[in-house]
Short mmCIF file of C-alpha atoms and ligand atoms in Angstrom, two decimals:
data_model
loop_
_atom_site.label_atom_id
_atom_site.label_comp_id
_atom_site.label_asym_id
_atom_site.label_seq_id
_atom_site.Cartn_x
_atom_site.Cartn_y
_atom_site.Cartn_z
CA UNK X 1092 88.58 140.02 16.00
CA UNK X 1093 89.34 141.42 12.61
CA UNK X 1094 92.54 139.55 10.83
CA UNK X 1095 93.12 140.99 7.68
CA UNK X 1096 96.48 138.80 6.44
CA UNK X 1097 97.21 140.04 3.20
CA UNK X 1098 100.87 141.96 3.84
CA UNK X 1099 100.70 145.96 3.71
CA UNK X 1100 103.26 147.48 1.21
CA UNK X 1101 106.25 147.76 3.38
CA UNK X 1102 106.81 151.37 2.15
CA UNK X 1103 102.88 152.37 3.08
CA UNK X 1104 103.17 151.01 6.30
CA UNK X 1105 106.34 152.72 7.31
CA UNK X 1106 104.72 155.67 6.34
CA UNK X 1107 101.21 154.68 8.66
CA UNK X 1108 103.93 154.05 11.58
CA UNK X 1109 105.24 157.24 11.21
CA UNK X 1110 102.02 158.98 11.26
CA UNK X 1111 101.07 156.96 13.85
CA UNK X 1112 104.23 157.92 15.99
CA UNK X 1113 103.51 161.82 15.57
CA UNK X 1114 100.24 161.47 16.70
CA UNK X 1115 100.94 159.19 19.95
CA UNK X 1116 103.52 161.56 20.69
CA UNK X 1117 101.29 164.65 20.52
CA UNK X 1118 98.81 162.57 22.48
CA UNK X 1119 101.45 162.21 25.12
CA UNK X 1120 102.86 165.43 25.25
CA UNK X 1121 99.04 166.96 25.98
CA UNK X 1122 98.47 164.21 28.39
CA UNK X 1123 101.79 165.39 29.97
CA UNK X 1124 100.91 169.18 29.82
CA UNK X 1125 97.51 168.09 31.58
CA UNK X 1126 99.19 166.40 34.61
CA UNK X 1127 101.48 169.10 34.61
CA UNK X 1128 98.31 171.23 35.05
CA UNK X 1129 96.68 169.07 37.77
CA UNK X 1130 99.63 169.02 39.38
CA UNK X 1131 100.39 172.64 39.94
CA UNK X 1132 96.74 172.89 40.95
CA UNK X 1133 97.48 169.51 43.82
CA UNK X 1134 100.49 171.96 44.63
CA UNK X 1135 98.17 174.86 45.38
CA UNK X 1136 95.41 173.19 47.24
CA UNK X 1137 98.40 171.55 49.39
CA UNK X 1138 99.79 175.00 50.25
CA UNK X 1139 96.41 176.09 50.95
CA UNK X 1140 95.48 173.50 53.35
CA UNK X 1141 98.76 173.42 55.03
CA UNK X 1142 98.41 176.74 55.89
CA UNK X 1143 94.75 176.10 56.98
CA UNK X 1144 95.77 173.63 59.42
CA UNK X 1145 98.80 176.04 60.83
CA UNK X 1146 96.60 178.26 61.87
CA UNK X 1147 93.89 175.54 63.58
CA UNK X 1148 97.25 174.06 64.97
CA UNK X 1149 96.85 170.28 63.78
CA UNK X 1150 99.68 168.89 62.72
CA UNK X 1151 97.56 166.59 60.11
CA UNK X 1152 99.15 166.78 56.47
CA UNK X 1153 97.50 163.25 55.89
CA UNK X 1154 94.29 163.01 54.13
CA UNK X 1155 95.30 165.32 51.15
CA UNK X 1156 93.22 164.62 48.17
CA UNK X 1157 95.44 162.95 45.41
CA UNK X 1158 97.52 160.27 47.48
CA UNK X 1159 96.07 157.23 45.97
CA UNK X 1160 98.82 155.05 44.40
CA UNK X 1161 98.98 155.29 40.46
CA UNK X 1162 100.50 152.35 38.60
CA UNK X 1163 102.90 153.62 35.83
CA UNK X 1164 101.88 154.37 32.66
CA UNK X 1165 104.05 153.25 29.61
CA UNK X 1166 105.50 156.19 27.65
CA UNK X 1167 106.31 156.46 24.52
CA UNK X 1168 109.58 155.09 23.24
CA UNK X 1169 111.67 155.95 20.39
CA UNK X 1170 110.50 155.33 16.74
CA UNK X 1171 112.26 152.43 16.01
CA UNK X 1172 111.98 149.26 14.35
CA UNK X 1173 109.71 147.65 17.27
CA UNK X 1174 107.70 150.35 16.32
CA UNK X 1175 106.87 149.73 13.39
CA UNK X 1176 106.58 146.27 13.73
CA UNK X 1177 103.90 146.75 16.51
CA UNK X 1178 101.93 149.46 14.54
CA UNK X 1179 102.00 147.50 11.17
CA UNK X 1180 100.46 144.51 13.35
CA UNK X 1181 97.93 146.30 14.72
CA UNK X 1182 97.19 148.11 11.17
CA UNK X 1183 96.72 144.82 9.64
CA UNK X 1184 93.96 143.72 12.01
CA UNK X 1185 92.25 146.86 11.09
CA UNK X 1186 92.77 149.55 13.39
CA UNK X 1187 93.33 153.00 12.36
CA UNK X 1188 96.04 155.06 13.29
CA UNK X 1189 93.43 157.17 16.02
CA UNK X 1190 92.65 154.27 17.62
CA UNK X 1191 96.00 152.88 18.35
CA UNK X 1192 97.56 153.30 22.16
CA UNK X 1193 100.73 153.35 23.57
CA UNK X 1194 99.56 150.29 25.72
CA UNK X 1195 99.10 148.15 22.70
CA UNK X 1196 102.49 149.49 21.17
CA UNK X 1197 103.86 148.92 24.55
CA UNK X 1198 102.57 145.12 24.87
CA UNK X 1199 103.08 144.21 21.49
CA UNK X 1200 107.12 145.03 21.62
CA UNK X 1201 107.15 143.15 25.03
CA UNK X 1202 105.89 140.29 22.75
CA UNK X 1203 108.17 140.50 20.11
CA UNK X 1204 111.07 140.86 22.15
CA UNK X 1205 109.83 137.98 24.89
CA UNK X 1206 109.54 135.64 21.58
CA UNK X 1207 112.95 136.97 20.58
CA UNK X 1208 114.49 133.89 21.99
CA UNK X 1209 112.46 131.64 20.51
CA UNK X 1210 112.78 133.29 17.46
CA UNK X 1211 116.64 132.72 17.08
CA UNK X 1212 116.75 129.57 17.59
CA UNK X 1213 114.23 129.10 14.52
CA UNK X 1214 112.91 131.64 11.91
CA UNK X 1215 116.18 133.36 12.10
CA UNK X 1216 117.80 129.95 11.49
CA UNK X 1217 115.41 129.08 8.97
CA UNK X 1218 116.06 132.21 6.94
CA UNK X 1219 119.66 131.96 6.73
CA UNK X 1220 119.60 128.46 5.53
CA UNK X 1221 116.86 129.20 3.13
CA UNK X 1222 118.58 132.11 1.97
CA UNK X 1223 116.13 133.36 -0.49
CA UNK X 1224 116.02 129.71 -2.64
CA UNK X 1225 112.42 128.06 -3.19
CA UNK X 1226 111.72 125.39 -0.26
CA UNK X 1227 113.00 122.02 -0.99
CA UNK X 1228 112.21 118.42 0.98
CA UNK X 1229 115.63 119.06 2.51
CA UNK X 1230 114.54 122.23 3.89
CA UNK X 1231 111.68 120.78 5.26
CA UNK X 1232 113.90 118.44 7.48
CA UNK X 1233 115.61 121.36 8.94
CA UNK X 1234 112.55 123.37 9.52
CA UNK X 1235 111.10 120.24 11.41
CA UNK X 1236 114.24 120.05 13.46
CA UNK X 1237 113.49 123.74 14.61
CA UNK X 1238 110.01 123.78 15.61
CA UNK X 1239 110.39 120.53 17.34
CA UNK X 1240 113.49 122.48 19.17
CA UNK X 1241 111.45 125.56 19.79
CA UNK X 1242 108.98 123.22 21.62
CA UNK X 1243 105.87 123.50 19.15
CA UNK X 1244 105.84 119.20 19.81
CA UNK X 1245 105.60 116.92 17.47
CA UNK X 1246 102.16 116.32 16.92
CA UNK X 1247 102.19 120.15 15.55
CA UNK X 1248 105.05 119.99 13.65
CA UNK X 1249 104.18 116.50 11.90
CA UNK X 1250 100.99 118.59 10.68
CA UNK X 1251 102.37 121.84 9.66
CA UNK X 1252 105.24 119.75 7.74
CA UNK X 1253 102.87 117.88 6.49
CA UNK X 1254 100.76 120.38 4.52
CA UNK X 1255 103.74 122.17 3.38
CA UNK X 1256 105.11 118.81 2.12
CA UNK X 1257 101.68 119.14 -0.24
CA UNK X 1258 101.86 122.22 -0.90
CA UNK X 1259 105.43 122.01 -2.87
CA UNK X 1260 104.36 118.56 -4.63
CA UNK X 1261 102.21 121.38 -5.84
CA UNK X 1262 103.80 124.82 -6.77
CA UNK X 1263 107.19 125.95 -6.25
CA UNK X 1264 107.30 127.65 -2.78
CA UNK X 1265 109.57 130.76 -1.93
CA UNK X 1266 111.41 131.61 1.00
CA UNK X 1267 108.56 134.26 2.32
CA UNK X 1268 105.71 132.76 0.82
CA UNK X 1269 107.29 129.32 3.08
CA UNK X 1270 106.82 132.01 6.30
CA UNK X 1271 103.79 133.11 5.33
CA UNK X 1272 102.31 129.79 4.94
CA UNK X 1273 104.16 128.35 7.98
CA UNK X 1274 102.27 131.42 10.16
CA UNK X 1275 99.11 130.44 8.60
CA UNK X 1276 99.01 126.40 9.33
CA UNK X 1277 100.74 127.36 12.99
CA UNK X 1278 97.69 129.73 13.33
CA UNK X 1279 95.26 127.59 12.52
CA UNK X 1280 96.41 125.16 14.99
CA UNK X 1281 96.43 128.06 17.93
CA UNK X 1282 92.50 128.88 16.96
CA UNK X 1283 90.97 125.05 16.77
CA UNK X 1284 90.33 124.84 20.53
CA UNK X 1285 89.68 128.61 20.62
CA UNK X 1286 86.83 128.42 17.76
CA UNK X 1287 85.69 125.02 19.28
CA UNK X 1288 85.17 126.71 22.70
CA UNK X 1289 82.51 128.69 20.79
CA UNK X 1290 83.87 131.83 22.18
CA UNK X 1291 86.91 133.63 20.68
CA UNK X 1292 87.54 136.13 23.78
CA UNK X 1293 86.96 135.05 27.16
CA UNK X 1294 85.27 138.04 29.05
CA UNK X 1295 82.99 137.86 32.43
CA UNK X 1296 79.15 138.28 31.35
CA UNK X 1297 77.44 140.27 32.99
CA UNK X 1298 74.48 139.74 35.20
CA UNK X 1299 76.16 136.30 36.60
CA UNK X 1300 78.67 134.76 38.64
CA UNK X 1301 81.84 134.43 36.59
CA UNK X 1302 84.34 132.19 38.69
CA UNK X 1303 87.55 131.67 37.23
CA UNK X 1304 89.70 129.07 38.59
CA UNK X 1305 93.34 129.27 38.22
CA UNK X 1306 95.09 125.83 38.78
CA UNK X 1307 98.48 124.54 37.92
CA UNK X 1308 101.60 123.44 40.00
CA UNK X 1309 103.55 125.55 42.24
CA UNK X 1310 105.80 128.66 40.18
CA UNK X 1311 104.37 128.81 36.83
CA UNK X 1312 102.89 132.49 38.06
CA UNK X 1313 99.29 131.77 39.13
CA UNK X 1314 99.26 134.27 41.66
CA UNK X 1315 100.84 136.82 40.13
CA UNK X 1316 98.69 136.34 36.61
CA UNK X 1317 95.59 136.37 38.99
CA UNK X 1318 97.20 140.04 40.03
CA UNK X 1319 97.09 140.83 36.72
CA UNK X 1320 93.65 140.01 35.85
CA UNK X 1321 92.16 141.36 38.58
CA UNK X 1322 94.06 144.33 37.58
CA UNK X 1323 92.42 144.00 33.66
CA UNK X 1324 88.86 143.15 35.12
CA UNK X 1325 88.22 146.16 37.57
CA UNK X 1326 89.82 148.37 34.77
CA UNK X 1327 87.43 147.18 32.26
CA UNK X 1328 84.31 148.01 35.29
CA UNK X 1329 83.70 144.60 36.29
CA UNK X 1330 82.66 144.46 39.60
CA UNK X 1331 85.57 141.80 40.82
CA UNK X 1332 86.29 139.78 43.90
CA UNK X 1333 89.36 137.46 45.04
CA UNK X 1334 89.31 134.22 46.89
CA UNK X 1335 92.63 133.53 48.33
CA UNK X 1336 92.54 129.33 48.44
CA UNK X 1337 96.03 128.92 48.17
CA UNK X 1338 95.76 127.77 52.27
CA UNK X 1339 98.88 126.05 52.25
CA UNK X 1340 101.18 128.83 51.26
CA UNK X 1341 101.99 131.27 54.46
CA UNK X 1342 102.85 134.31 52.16
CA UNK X 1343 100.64 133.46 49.35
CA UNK X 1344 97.76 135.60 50.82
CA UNK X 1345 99.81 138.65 51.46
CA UNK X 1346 101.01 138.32 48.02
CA UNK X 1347 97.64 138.48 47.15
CA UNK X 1348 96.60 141.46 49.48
CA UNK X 1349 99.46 143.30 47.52
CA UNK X 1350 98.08 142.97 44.39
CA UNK X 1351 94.14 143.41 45.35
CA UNK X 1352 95.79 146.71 46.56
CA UNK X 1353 97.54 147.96 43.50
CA UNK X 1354 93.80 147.70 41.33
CA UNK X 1355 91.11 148.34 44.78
CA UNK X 1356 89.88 144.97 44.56
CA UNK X 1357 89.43 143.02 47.68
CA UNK X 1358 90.49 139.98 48.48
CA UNK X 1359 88.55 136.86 50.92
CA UNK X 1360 90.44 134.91 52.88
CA UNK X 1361 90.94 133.30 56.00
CA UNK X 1362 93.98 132.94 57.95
CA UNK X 1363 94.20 130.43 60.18
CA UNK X 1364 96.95 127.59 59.57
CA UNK X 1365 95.58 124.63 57.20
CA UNK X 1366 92.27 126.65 56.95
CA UNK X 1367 90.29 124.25 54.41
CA UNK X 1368 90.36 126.17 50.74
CA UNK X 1369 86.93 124.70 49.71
CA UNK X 1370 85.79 126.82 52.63
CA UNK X 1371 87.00 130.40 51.64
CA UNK X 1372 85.36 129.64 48.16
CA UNK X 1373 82.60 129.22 50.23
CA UNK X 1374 82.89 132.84 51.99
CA UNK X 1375 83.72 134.72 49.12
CA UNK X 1376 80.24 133.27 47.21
CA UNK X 1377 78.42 134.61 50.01
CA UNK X 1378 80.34 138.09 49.70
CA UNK X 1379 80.20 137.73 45.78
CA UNK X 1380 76.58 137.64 45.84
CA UNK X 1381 76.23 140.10 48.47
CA UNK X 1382 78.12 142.68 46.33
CA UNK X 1383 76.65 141.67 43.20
CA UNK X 1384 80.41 140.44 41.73
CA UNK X 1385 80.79 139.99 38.25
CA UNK X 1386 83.98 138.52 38.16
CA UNK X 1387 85.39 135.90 41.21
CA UNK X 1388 89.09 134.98 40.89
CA UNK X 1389 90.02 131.81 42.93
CA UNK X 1390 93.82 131.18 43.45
CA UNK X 1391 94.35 127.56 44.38
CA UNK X 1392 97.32 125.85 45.54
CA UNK X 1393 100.02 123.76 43.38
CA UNK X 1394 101.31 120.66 44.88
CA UNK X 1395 102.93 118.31 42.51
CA UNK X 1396 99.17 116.68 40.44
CA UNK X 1397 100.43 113.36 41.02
CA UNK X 1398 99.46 114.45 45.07
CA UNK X 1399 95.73 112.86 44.78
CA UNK X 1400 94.36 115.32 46.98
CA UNK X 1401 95.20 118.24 45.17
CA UNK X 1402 92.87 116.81 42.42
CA UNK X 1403 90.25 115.91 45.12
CA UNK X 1404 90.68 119.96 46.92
CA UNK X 1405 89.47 121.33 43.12
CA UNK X 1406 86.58 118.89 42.94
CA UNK X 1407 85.59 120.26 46.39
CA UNK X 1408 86.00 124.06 45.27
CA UNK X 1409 83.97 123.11 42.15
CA UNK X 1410 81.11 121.25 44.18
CA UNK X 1411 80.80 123.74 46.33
CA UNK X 1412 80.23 126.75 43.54
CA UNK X 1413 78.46 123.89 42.06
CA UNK X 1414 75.94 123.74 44.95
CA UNK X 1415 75.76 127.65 45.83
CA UNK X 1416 75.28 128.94 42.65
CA UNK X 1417 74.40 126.58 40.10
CA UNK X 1418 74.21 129.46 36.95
CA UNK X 1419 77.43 130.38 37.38
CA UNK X 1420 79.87 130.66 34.94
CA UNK X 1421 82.39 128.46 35.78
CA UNK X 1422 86.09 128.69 33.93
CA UNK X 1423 89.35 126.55 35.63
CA UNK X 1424 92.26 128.11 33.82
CA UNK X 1425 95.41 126.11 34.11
CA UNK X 1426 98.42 127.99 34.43
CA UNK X 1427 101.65 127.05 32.12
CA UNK X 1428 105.13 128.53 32.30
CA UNK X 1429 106.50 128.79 28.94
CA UNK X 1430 109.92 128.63 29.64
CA UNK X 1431 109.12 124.78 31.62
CA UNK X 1432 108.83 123.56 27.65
CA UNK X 1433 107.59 119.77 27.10
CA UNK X 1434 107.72 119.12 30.96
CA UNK X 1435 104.80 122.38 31.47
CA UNK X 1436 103.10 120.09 28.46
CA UNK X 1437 103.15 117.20 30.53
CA UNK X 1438 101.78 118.80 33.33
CA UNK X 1439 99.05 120.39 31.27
CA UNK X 1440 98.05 116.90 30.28
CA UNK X 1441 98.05 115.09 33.49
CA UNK X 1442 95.57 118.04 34.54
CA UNK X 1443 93.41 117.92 31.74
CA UNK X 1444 92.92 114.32 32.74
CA UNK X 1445 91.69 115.01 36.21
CA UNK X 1446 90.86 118.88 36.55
CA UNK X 1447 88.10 119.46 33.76
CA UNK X 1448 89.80 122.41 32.30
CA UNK X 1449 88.42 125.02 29.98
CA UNK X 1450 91.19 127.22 28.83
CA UNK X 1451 94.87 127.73 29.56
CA UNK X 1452 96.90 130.63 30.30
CA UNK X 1453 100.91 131.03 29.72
CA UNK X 1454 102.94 133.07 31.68
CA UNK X 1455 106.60 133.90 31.32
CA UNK X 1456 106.92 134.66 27.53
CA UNK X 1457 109.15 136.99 28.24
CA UNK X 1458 112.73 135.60 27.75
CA UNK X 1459 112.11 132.06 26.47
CA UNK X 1460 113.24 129.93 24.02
CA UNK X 1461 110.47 127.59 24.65
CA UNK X 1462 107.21 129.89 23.49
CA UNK X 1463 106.33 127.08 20.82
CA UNK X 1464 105.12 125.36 23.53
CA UNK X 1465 101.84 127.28 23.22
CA UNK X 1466 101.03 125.38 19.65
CA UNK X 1467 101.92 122.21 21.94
CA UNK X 1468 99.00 123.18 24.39
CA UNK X 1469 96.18 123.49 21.77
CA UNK X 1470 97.18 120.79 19.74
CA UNK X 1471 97.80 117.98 21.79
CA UNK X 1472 95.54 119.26 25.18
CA UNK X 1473 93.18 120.96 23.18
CA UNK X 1474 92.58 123.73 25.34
CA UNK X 1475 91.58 127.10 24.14
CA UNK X 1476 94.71 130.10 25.56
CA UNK X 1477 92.93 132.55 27.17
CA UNK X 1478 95.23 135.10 28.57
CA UNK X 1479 99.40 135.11 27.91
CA UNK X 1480 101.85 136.88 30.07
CA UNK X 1481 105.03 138.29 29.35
CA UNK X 1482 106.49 140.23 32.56
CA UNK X 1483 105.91 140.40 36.39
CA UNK X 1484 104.39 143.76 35.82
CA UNK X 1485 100.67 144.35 36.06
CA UNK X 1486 99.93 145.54 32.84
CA UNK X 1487 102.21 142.33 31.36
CA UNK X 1488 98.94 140.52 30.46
CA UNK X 1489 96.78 140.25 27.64
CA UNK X 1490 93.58 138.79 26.18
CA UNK X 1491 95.43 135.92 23.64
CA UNK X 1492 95.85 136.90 20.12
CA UNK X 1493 96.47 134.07 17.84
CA UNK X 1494 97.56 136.39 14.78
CA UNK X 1495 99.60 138.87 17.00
CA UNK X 1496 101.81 136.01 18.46
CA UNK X 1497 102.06 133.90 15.45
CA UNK X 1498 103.37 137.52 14.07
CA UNK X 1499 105.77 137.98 16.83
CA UNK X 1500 106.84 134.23 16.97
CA UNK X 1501 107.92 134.40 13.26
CA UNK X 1502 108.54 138.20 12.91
CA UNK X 1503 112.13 137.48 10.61
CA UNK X 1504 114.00 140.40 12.07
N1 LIG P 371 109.40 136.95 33.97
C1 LIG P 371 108.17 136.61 34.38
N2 LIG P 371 107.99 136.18 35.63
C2 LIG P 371 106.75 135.84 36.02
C3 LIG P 371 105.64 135.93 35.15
N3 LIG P 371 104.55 135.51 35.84
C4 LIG P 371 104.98 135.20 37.07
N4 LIG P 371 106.30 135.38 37.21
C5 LIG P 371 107.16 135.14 38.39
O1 LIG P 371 107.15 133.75 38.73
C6 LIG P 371 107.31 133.58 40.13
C7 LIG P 371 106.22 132.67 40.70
O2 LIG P 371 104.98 133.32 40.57
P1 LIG P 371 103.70 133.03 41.47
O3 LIG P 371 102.62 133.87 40.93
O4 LIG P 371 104.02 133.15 42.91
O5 LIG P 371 103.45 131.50 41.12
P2 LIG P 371 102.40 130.47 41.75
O6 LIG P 371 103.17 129.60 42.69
O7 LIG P 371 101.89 129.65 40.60
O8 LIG P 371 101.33 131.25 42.40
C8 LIG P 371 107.29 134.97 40.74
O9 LIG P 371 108.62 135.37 40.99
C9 LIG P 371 106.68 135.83 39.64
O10 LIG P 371 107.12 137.17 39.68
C10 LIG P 371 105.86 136.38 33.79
O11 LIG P 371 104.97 136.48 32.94
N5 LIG P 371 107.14 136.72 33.48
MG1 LIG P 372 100.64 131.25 44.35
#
């Protein structure tokens, strides 16, 4: 990932926006003409058919070419302020204005306005009391107050405060140049377990078994974000399967069905009341292999940790991929709602103590005031974010981007 820092010319980048804007709305409007296009021709072939099968006398209008269900695309909104935020982002990690989509513009204000929330209570704060004066100790005390508010924890907050405290016994620190530092230290905290992990993107390689276990307690979206990425993976050609070991939910594998639907991946489960979850892992590594999967997704269930045998069920699920195939790639993702604050950080850590977790994934940005709990994760669990979501939608799930949410955490309007 390219992360240039240094901040455009506000002017410039208005101006890239723009000429960004013109030429995702021609995009669109060709796109549109196309469909329009493909649609006349459905139209025709319809007609055709239907009078085909009046004259054979079979009253079959079923298997018409074209019925297979689409999942919206985002359109283009208005040229506004999110905008240009999202485009000026995305400019200053490097992209040019030909390769930027309306699904990144699209994510990217779903970001900023998820973090809004968050943002209030703390930037926006910030700014007004700091007006546009230098930084002083006393402001320091009030900017330690709001991060600790917006969740970022203490351990965090002692750190960033800390290195700003040096920083003015140093030089006389502005208003912005306070931001720009803050987003710096608060991003360096996000990417220590990342660059640690040795990978900064977590992708399925290819030519193995990539198992990715999603684990957490019961609510904080592991279902639904395993919708999502099966959604991402089978977009991005990965061959992808779903194990439904969430045994002790009744509706949890219909759930899933729905969502293996919406992006043709299936899903390997077994119905029967109490059926044991270690032993549908078990079934879908036999059909993984036999299909030559690239990508398993395993949805567990989420008792309360404290339940022993919860613990004891994802030892069993591990053992057995463990046993069956041994060079597998083996990721357990825990699962955090951001809007659960210090008590999703608690959970986190009473996991990591039992669960041998790799990476972490938060869910429900969208709408909290709590999104600082991310910084809380890496810093004090240590575990590397993987994926964040921000909407029950399928597309509301992205690959994390330490510099994009750092940017939409702090963005100061
Ligand atoms: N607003 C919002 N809701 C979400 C998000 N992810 C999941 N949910 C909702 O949270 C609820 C619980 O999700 P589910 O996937 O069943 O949780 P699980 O018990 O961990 O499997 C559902 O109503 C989801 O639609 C998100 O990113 N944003
Ligand atoms: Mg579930």
């Amino acid at each position: 990932m390219i992360c240039k820092e240094e901040n455009i010319d506000s002017d410039n980048s208005r101006e890239w926006a723009a000429q960004a804007y013109a030429l995702l709305k021609k995009r669109q409007e060709e796109q549109k003409q196309e469909l329009k296009k493909q649609e006349e021709q459905k139209q025709e072939l319809e007609k055709q058919e239907e009078q085909k099968q009046e004259l054979i006398n079979i009253p079959n209008k079923e298997n018409i070419a074209g019925q297979s269900k689409t999942i919206a695309e985002p359109e283009l909104g208005e040229f506004d302020d999110n905008f240009t935020w999202s485009a000026m982002v995305l400019a200053a990690q490097g992209k040019k204005i030909n390769q930027i989509s309306i699904d990144e513009i699209d994510w990217l204000t779903k970001l900023r306005r998820g973090l809004e929330e968050t943002r209030k209570g703390f930037v926006t704060e910030l700014l007004d009391k700091l007006g546009d004066d230098p930084l002083t100790p006393e402001s320091l005390d009030d900017l330690e107050t709001l991060l600790i508010r917006a969740d970022v924890g203490i351990d965090s907050t002692d750190k960033v405060i800390s290195s700003l405290r040096t920083k003015l016994n140093e030089e006389v620190v502005g208003a912005e140049a306070g931001i720009k530092f803050l987003k710096k230290e608060l991003k360096l905290i996000i990417d220590k377990p990342i660059k640690n992990s040795g990978s900064d993107l977590l992708v399925p390689q290819k030519g193995k078994l990539n198992v990715w276990l999603l684990v957490g307690v019961n609510g904080v979206g592991k279902t639904t974000t395993l919708g999502k990425l099966a959604y991402l993976s089978s977009k991005s050609n990965y061959k992808t399967l779903i194990a439904a070991a969430d045994t002790f939910r009744a509706a949890a594998v219909e759930q899933l069905k729905v969502w293996g639907d919406r992006s043709n991946v299936d899903v390997i489960s077994n119905q029967s009341k109490n059926a044991d979850p270690a032993a549908v892992v078990f079934d879908a590594i036999n059909s993984a292999k036999k299909r030559n999967v690239d990508l398993l997704l395993v949805d567990t269930a989420g008792r309360l940790q404290t339940k022993n045998n919860l613990m004891d069920e994802l030892a069993k699920i591990k053992k057995i991929i463990d046993k069956k195939v041994p060079d597998a790639l083996v990721e357990s993702l825990l699962v955090l709602d951001a809007s659960q604050g210090q008590n999703g950080l608690k959970q986190a850590k009473s996991f990591a103590k039992s669960a041998d977790l790799s990476g972490a994934i938060i869910t429900k940005l969208d709408g909290t005031s709590r999104g600082g709990v991310s910084l809380a994760v890496s810093e004090e669990v240590n575990l590397p974010i993987r994926f964040i979501g921000a909407g029950e939608g399928i597309k509301d799930l992205r690959p994390f981007n330490s510099y994009e949410f750092v940017e939409a955490m702090l963005a100061d309007k």
